[in-house]
mmCIF file of C-alpha atoms in Angstrom:
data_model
loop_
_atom_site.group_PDB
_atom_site.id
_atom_site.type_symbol
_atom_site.label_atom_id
_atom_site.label_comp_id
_atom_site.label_asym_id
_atom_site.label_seq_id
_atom_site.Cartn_x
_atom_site.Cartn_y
_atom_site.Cartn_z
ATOM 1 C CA UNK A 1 167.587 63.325 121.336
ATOM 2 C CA UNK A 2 169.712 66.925 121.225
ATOM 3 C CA UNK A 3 172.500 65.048 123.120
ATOM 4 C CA UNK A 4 176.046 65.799 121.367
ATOM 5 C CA UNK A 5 176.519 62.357 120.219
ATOM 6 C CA UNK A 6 173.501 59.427 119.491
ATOM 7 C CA UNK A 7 173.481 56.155 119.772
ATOM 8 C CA UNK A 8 170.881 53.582 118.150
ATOM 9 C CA UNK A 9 169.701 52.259 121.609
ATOM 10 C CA UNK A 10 168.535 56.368 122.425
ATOM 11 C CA UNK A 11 166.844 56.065 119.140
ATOM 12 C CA UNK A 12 164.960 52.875 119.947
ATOM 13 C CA UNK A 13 164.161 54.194 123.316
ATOM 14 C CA UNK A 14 162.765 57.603 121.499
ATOM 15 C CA UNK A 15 160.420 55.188 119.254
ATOM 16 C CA UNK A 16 158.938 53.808 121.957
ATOM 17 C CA UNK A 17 158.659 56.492 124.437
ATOM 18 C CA UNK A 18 156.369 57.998 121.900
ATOM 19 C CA UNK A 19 154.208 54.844 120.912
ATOM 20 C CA UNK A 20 155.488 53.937 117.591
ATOM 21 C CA UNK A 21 156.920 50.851 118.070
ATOM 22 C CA UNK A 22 155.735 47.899 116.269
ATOM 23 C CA UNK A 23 153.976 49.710 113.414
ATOM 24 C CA UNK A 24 154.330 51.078 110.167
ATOM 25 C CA UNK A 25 155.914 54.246 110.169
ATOM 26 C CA UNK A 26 156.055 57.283 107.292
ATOM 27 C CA UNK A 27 159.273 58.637 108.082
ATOM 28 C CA UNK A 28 159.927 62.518 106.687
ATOM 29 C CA UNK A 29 163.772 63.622 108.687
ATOM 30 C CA UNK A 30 166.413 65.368 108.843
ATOM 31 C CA UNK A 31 169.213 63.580 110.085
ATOM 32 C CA UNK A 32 171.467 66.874 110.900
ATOM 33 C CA UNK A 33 168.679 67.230 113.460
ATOM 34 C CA UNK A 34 169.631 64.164 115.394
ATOM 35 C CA UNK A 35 173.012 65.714 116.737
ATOM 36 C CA UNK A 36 175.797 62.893 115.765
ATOM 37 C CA UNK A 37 174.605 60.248 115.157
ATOM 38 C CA UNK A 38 176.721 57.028 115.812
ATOM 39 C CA UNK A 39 176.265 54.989 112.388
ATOM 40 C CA UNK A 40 174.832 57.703 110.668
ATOM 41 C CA UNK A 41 171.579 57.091 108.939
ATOM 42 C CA UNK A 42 172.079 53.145 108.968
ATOM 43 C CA UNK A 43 171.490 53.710 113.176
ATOM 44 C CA UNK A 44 168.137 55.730 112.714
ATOM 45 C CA UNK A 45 167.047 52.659 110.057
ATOM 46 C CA UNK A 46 168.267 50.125 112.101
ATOM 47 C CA UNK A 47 166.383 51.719 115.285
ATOM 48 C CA UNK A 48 163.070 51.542 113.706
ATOM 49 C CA UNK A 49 163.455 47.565 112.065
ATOM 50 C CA UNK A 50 164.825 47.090 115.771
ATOM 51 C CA UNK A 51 161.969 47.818 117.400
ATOM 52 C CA UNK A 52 159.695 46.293 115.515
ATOM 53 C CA UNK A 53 158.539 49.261 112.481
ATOM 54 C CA UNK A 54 158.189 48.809 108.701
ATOM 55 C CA UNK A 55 159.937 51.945 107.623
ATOM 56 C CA UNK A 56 158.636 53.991 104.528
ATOM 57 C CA UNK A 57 160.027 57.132 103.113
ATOM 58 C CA UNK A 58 159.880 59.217 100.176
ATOM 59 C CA UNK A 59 162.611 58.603 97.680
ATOM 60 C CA UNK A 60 161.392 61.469 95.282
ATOM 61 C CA UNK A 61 163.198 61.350 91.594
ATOM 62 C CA UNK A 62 162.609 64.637 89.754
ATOM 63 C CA UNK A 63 165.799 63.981 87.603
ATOM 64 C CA UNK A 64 163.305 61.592 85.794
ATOM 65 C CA UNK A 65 160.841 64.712 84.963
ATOM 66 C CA UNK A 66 161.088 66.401 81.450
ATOM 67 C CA UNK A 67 158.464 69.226 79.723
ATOM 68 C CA UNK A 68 155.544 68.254 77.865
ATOM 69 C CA UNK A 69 154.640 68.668 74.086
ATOM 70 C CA UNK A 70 151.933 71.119 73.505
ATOM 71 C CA UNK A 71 149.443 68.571 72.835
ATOM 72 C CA UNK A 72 150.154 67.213 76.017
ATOM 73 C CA UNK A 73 150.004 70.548 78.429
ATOM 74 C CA UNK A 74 147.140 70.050 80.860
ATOM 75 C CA UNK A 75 145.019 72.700 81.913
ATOM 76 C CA UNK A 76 144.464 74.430 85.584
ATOM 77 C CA UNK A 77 148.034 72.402 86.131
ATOM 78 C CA UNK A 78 149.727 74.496 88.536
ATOM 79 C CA UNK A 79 151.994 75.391 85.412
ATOM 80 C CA UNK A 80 152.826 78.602 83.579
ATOM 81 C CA UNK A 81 153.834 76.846 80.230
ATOM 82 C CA UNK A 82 154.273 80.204 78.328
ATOM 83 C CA UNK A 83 156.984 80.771 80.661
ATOM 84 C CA UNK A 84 158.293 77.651 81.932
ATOM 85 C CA UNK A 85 159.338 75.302 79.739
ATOM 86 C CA UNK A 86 159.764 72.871 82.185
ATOM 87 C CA UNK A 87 162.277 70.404 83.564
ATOM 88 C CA UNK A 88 164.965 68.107 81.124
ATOM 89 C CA UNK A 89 166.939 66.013 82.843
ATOM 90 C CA UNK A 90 164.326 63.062 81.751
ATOM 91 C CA UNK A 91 164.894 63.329 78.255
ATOM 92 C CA UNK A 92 166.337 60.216 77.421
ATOM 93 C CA UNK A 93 165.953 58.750 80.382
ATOM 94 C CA UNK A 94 163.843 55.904 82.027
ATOM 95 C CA UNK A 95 163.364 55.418 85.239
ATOM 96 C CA UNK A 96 162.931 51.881 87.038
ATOM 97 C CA UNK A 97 162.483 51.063 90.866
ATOM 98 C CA UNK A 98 165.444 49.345 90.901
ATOM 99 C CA UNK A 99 167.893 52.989 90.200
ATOM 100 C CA UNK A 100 169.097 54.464 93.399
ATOM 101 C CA UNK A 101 168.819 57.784 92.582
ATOM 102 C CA UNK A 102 166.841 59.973 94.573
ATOM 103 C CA UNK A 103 166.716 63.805 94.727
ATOM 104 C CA UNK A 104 169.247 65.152 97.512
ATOM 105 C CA UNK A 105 166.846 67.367 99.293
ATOM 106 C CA UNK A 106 165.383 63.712 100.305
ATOM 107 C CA UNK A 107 167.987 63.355 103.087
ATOM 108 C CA UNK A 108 170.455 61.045 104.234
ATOM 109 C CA UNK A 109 168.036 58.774 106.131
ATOM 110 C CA UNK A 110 165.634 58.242 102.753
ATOM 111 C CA UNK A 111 169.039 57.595 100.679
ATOM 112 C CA UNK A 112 169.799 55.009 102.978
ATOM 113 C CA UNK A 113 166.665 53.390 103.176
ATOM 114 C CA UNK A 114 166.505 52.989 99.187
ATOM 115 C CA UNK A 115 169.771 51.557 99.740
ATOM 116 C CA UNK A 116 169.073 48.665 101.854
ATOM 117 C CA UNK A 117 169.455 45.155 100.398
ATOM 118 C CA UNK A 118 166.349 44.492 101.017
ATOM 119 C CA UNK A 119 164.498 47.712 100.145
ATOM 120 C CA UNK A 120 161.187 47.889 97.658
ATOM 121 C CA UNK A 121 160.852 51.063 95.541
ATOM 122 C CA UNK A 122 157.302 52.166 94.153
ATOM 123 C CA UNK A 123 156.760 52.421 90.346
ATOM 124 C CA UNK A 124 156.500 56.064 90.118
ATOM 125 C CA UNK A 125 159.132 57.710 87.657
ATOM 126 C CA UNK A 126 158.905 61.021 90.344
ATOM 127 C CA UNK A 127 157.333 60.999 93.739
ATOM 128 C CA UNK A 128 157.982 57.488 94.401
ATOM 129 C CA UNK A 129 158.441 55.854 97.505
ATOM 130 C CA UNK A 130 160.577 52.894 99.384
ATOM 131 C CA UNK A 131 159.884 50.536 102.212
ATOM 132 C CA UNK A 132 161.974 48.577 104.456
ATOM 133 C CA UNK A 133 160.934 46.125 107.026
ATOM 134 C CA UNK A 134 158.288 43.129 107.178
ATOM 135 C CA UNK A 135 155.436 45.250 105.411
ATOM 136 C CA UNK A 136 157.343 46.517 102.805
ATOM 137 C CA UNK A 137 155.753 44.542 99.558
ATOM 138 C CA UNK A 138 152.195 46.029 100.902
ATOM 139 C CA UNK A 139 153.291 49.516 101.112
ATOM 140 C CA UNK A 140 154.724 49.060 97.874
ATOM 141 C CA UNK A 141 153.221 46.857 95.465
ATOM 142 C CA UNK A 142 150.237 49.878 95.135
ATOM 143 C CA UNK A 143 152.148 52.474 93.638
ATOM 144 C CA UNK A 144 152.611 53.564 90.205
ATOM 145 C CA UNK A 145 152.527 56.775 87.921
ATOM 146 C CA UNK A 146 148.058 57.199 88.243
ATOM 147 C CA UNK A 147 148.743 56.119 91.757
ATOM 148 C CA UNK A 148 151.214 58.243 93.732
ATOM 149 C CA UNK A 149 149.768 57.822 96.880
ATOM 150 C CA UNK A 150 149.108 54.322 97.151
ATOM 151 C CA UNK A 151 152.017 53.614 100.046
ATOM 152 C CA UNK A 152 150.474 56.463 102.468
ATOM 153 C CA UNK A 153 146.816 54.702 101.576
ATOM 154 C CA UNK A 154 148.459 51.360 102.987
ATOM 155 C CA UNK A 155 150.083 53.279 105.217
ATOM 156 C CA UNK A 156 146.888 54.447 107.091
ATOM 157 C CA UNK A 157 144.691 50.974 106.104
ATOM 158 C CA UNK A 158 147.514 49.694 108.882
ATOM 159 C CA UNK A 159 147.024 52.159 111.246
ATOM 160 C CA UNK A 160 150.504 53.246 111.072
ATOM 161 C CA UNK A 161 152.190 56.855 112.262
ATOM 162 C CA UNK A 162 153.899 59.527 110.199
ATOM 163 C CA UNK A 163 157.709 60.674 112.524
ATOM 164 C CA UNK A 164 158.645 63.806 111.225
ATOM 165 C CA UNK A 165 161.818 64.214 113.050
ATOM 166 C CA UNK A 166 163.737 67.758 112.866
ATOM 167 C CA UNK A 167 161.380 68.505 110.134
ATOM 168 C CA UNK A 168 158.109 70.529 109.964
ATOM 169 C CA UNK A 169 154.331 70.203 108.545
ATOM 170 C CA UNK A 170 155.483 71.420 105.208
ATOM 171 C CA UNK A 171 157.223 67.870 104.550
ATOM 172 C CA UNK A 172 154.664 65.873 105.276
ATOM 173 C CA UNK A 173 153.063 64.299 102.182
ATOM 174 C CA UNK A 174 150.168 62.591 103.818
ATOM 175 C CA UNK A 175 148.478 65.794 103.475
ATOM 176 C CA UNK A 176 148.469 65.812 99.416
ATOM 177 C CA UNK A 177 146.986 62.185 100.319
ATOM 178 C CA UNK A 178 143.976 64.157 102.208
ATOM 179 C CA UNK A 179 143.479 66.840 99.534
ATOM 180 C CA UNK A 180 143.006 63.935 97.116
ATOM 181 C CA UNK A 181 140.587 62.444 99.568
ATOM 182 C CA UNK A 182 138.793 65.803 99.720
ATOM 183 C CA UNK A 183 138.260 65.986 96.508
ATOM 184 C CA UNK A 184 141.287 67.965 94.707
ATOM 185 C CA UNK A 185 142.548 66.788 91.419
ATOM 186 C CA UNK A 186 145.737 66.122 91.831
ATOM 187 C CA UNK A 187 149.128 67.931 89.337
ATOM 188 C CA UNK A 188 150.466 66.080 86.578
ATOM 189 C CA UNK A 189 153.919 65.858 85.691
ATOM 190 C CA UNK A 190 156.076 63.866 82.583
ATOM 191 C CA UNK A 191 158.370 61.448 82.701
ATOM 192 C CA UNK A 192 159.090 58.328 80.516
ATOM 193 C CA UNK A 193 157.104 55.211 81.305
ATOM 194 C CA UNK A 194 159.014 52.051 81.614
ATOM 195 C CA UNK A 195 158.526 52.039 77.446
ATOM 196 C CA UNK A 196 159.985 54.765 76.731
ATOM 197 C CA UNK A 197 157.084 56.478 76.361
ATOM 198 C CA UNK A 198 155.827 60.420 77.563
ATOM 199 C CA UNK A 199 153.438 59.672 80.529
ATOM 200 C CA UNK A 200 151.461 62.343 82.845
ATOM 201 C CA UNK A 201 151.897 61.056 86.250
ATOM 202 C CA UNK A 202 150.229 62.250 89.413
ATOM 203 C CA UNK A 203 152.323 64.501 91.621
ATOM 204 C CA UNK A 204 151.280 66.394 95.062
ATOM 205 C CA UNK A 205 152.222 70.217 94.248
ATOM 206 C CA UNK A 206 152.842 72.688 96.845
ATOM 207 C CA UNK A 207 153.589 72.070 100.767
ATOM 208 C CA UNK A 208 154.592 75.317 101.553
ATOM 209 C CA UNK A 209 151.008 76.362 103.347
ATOM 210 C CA UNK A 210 150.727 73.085 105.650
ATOM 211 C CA UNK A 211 152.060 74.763 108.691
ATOM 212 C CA UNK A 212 149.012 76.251 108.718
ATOM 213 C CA UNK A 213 146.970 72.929 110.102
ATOM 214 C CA UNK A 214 149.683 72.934 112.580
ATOM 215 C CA UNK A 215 147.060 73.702 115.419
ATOM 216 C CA UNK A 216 143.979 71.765 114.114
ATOM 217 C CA UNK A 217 146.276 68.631 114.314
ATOM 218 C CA UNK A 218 147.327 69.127 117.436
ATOM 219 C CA UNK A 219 145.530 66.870 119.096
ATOM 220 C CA UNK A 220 147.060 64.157 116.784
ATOM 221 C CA UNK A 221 150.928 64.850 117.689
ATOM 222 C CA UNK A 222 152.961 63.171 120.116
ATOM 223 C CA UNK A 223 156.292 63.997 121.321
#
């Protein structure tokens, strides 16, 4: 898939060359890394539903996230509140899956998931996620603000694959899923509940160490 330009069919063909096809599928990308792409992000989308995939992505929100009261700051939080305030774009706001907004850094192929007709958008003011395809509503339905992890739970109950395509370890949340597993409290971050109202909602913290299970999962990667 370096070729100059891309079509969808060489995408399909790539899916199932590498045994994805006809499952669930946690897709973390970079669609720069595709060469050009024919259709742009709409041909990597329409690839997967092609050949059979529910497609999930993150569609991560921190425009929604705004700095909590004193009463509210949480200890061992992975936050220096004497010298951080913290973010403030999500004063005044309220998020709601239905918003398209997503954080840039998400990519092309995650904007253009969230903007399917048909797409389903977790409950999570933050680190939610959005689902295409015929499993959508189950990947979905599970998350909310206590619950940020709920798609990648469904995600695995279906035995379903994580494609990180042109991107590396350090994007792939599933692992904040396993640190939760193994017994890690999980961040907490603020945004606005659907009442208006200051909530602390889980959140996954840093990635930037996961390239270092790059050779204990080895055995787990295909290419």
């Amino acid at each position: 898939m370096n070729a100059e330009t891309i079509h969808q069919g060489q995408i399909e063909a790539a899916i199932q060359a590498v045994g994805v096809a006809n499952r669930p599928v946690c897709l973390h990308s970079s669609l720069r890394s595709f060469g050009y792409v024919v259709d742009g992000a709409s041909a990597v989308i329409d690839a997967f539903l092609a050949v059979g995939c529910t497609l999930l992505t993150p569609t991560f929100s921190w425009v929604f996230a705004m700095p909590p009261p004193v009463e509210k700051r949480i200890a061992q939080n992975g936050w220096d509140y004497d010298n951080y305030l913290g973010p403030t774009g999500g004063i005044g706001r309220i998020f709601s899956p239905d918003t398209k907004e997503i954080d840039k850094d998400m990519g092309a192929i995650a904007a253009a998931v969230l903007n399917q007709p048909d797409a389903m958008r977790g409950n999570h003011p933050i680190c939610s996620f959005a689902a295409v395809g015929p499993l959508a509503a189950r990947f979905i339905q599970g998350q909310h603000g206590d619950n940020v992890y709920a798609p990648l739970d469904a995600l695995a109950d279906m035995a379903g694959m994580v494609v990180l395509a042109g991107v590396s370890l350090d994007k792939m949340t599933l692992i904040h899923l396993a640190e939760k597993q193994a017994g890690r409290n999980l961040f907490r971050r603020f945004a606005n509940d659907a009442n208006g109202n200051l909530a602390a909602v889980e959140v996954g913290g840093c990635s930037d160490g996961f390239e270092k299970l790059a050779d204990p999962l080895l055995t787990l990667r295909r290419t």
